[in-house]
PDB file of C-alpha atoms in Angstrom:
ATOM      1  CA  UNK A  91       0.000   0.000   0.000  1.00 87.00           C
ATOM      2  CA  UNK A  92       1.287   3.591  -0.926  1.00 90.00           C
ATOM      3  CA  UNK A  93      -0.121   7.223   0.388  1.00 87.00           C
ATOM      4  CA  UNK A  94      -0.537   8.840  -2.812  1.00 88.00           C
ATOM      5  CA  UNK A  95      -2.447  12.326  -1.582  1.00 83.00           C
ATOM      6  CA  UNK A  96      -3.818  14.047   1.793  1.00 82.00           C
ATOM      7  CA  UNK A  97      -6.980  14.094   1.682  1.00 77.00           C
ATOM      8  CA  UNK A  98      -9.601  16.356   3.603  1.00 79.00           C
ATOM      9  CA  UNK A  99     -13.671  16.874   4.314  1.00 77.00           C
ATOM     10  CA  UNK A 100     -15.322  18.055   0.896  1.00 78.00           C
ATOM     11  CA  UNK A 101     -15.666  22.225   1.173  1.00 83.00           C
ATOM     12  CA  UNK A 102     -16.996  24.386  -1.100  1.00 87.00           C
ATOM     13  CA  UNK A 103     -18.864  23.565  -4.161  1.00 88.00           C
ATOM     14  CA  UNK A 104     -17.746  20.011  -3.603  1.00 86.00           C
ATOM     15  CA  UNK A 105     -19.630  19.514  -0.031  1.00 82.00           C
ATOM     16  CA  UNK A 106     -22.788  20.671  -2.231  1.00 83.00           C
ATOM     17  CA  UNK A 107     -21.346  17.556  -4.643  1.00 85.00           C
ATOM     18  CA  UNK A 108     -21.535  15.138  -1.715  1.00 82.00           C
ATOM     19  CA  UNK A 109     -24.679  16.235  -0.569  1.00 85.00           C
ATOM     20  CA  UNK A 110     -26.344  15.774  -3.477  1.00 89.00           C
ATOM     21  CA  UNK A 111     -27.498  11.924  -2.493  1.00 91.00           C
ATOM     22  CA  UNK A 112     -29.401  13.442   0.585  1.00 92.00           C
ATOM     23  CA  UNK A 113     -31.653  15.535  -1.873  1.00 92.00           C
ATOM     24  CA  UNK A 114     -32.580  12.300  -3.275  1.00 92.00           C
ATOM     25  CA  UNK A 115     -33.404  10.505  -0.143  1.00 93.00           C
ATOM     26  CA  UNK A 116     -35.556  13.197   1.098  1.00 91.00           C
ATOM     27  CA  UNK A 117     -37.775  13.618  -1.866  1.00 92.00           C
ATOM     28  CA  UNK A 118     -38.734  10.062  -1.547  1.00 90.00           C
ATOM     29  CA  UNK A 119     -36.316   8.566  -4.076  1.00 90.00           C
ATOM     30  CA  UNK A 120     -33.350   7.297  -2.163  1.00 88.00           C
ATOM     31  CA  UNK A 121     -33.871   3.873  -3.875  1.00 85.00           C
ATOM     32  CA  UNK A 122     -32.144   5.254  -6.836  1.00 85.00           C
ATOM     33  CA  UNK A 123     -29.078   5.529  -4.926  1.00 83.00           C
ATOM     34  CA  UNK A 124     -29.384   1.291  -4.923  1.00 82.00           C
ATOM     35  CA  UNK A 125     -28.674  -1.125  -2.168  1.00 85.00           C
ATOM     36  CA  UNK A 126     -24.916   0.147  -1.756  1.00 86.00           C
ATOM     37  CA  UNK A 127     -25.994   3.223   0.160  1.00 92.00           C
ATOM     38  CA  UNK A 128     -27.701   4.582   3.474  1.00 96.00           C
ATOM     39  CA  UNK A 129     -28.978   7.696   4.498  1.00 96.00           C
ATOM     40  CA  UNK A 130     -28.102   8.242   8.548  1.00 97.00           C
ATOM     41  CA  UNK A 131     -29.821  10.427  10.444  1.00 98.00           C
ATOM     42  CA  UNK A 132     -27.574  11.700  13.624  1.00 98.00           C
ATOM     43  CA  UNK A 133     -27.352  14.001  16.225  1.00 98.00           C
ATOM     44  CA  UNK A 134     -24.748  16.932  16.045  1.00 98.00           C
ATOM     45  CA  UNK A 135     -22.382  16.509  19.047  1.00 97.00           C
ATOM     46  CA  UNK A 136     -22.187  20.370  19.716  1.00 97.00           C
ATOM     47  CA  UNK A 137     -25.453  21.996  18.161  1.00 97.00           C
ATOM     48  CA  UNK A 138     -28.020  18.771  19.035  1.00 97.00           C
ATOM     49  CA  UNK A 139     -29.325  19.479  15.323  1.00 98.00           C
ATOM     50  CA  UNK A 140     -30.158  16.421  13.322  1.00 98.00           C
ATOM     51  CA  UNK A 141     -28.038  16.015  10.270  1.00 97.00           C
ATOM     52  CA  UNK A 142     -28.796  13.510   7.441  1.00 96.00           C
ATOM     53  CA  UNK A 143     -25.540  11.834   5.553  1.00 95.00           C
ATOM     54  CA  UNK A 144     -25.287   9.104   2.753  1.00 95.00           C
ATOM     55  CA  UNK A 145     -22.623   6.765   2.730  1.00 93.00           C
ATOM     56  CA  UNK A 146     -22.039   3.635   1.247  1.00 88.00           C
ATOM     57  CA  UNK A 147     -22.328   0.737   2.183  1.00 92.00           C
ATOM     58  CA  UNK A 148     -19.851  -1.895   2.740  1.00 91.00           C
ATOM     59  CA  UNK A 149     -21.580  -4.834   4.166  1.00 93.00           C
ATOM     60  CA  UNK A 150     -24.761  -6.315   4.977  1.00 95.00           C
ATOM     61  CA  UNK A 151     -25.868  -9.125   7.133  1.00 95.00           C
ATOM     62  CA  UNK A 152     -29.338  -9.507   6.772  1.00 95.00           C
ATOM     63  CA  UNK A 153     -29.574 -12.652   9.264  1.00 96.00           C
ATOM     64  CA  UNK A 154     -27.965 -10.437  12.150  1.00 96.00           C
ATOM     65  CA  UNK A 155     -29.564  -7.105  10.912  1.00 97.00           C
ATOM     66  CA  UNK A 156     -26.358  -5.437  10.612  1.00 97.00           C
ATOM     67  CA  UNK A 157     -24.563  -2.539   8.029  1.00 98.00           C
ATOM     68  CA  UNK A 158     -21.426  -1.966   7.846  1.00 97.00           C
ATOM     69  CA  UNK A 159     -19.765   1.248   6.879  1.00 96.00           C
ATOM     70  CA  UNK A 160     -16.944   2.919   6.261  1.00 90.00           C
ATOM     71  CA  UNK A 161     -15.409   6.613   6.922  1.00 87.00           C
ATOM     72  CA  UNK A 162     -13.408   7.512   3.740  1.00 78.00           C
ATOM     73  CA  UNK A 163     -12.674  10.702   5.377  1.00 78.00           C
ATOM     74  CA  UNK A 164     -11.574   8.827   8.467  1.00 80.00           C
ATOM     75  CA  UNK A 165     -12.185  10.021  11.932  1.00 83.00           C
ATOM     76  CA  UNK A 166     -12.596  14.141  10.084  1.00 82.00           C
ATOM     77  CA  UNK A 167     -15.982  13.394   9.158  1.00 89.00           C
ATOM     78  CA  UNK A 168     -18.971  15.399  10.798  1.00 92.00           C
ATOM     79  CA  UNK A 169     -21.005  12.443  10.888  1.00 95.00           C
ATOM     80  CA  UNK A 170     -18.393  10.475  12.116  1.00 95.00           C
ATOM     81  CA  UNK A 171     -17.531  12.624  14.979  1.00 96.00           C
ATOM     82  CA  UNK A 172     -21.619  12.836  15.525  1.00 98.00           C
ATOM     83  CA  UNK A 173     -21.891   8.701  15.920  1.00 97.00           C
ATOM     84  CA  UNK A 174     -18.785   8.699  18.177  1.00 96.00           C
ATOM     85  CA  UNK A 175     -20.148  11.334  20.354  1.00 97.00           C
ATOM     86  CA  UNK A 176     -23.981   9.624  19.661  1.00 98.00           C
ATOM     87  CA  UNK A 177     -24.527   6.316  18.783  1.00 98.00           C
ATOM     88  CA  UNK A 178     -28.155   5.941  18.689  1.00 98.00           C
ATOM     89  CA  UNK A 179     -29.247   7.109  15.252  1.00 98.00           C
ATOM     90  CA  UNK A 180     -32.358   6.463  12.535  1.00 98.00           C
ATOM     91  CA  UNK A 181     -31.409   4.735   9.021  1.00 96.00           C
ATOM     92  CA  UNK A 182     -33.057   4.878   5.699  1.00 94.00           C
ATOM     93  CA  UNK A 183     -31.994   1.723   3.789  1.00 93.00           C
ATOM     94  CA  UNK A 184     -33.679   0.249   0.364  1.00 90.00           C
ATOM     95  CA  UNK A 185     -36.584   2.249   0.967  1.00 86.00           C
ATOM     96  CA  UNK A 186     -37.143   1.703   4.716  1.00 91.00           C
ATOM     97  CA  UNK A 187     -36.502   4.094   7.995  1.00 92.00           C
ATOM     98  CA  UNK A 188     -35.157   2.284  10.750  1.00 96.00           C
ATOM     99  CA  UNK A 189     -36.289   4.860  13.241  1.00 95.00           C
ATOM    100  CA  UNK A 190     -33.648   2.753  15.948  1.00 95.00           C
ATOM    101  CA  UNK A 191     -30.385   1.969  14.934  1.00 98.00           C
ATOM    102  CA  UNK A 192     -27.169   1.886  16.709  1.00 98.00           C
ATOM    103  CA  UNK A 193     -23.717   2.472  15.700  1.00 98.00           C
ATOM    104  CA  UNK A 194     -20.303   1.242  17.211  1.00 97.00           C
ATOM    105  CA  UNK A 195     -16.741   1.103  15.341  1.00 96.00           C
ATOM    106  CA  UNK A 196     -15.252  -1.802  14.942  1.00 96.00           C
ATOM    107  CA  UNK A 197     -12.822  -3.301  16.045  1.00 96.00           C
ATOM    108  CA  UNK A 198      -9.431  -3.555  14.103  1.00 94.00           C
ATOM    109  CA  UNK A 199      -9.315  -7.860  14.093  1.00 96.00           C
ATOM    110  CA  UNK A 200     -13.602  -7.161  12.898  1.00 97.00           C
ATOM    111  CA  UNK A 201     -12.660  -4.457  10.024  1.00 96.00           C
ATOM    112  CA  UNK A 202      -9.686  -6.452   8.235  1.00 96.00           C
ATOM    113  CA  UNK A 203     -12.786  -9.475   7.743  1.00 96.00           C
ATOM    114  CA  UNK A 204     -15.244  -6.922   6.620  1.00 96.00           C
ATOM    115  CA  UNK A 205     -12.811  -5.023   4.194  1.00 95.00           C
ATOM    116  CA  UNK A 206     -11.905  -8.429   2.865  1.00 96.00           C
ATOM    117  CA  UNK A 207     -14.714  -9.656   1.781  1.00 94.00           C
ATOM    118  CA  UNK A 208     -15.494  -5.866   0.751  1.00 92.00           C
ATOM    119  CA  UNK A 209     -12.489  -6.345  -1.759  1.00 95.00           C
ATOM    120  CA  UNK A 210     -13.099 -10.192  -2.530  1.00 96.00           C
ATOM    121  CA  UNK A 211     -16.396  -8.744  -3.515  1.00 92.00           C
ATOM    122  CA  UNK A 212     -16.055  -5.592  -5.156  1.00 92.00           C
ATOM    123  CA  UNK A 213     -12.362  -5.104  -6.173  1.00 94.00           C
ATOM    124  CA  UNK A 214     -12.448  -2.499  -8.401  1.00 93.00           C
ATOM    125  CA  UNK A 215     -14.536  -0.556  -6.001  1.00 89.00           C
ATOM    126  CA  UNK A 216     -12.419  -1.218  -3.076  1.00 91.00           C
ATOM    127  CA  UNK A 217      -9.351  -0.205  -5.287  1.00 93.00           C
ATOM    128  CA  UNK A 218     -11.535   3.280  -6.037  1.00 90.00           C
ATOM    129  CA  UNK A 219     -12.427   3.611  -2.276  1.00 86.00           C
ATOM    130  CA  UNK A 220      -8.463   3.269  -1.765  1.00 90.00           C
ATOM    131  CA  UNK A 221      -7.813   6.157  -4.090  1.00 90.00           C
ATOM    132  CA  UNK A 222     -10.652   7.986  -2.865  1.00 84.00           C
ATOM    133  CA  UNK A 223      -8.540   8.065   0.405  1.00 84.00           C
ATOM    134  CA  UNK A 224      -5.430   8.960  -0.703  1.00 89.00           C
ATOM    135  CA  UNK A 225      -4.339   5.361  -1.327  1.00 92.00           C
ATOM    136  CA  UNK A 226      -3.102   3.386  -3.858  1.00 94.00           C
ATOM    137  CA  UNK A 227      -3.421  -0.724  -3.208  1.00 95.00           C
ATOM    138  CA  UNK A 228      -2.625  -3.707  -5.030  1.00 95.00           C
ATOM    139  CA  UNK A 229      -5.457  -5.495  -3.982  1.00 91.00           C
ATOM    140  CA  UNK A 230      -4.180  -8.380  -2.061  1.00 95.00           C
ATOM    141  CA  UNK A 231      -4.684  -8.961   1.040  1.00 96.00           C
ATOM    142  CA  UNK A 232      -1.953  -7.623   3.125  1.00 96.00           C
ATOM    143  CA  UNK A 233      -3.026  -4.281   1.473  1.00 95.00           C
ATOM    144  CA  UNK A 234      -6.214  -4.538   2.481  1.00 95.00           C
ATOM    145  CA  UNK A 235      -5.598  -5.280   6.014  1.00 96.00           C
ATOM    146  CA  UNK A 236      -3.004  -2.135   6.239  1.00 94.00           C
ATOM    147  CA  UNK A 237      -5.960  -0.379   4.794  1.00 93.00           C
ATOM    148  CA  UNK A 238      -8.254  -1.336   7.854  1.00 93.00           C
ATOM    149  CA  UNK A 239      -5.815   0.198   9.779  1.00 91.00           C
ATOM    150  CA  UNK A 240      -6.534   3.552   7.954  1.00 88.00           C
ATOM    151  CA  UNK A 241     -10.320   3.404   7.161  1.00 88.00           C
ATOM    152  CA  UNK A 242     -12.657   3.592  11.009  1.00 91.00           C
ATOM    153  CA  UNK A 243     -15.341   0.591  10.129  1.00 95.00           C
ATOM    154  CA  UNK A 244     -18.971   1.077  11.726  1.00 97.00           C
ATOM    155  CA  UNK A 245     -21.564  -1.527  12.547  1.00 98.00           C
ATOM    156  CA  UNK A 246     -24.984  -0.134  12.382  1.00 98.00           C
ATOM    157  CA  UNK A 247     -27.079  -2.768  14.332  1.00 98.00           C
ATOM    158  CA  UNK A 248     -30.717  -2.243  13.054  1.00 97.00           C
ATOM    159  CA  UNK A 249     -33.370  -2.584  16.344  1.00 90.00           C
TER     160      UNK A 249
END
């Protein structure tokens, strides 16, 4: 694995960009956005405000009820900082709210499995994701697992 870039929170014109997916989900048509994503609805840590962020999704186990999800922007994110602070949270995934949700990260032996079979999975993707963050991989496993070590995993367990 090799840092290629920096990389910070979207600002700008390009925040507008990434929020562009929320639009979507709060007219009703967040299904367009497919399976891969999830609207989360979470508490600011210092204004109380709700906030509403999409993200993709990495994993889901249907049996156990449970999404996984990453932080490309790593621990900078808003909504990040927001589920640390605040856990509890509502979900809006393939069409449904999940008005109780909870989110915990994982931890770093549970985020090398779910990033490998993110990457067994969807390679390109998880080769995109690595850019995305400033990384350039390989895609075998030792790079994914130093990846884990770079990317904060969340389980959202759905109540």
């Amino acid at each position: 694995m090799k840092k290629i870039k920096d990389i910070k929170p979207p600002r700008g014109i390009e925040k507008v960009l990434f929020k562009l997916p929320n639009f979507f989900y709060n007219i009703g048509l967040g299904s367009i956005m497919g399976s891969r994503f999830v609207q989360l609805s979470h508490i600011g840590r210092n204004s109380g405000k709700i906030y509403k962020t999409v993200v993709e999704v990495v994993d889901y186990d249907p049996d156990q009820r449970k999404i996984y999800i990453a932080s490309g922007f790593r621990q900078q994110s808003d909504w990040y900082k927001n589920i640390s602070k605040t856990p509890q949270i509502e979900i809006n995934f393939r069409g449904k709210l999940y008005d109780e949700a909870f989110a915990r990260e994982l931890s770093q032996v549970d985020s090398e499995k779910v990033l490998l079979n993110y990457a067994h999975d969807h390679p390109l993707a998880m080769k995109e994701l690595a850019k995305f963050m400033g990384y350039e991989i390989d895609g075998s496993d030792q790079d994914i697992r130093l990846l884990a070590h770079e990317l904060p995993l969340i389980e959202i367990q759905l109540i």
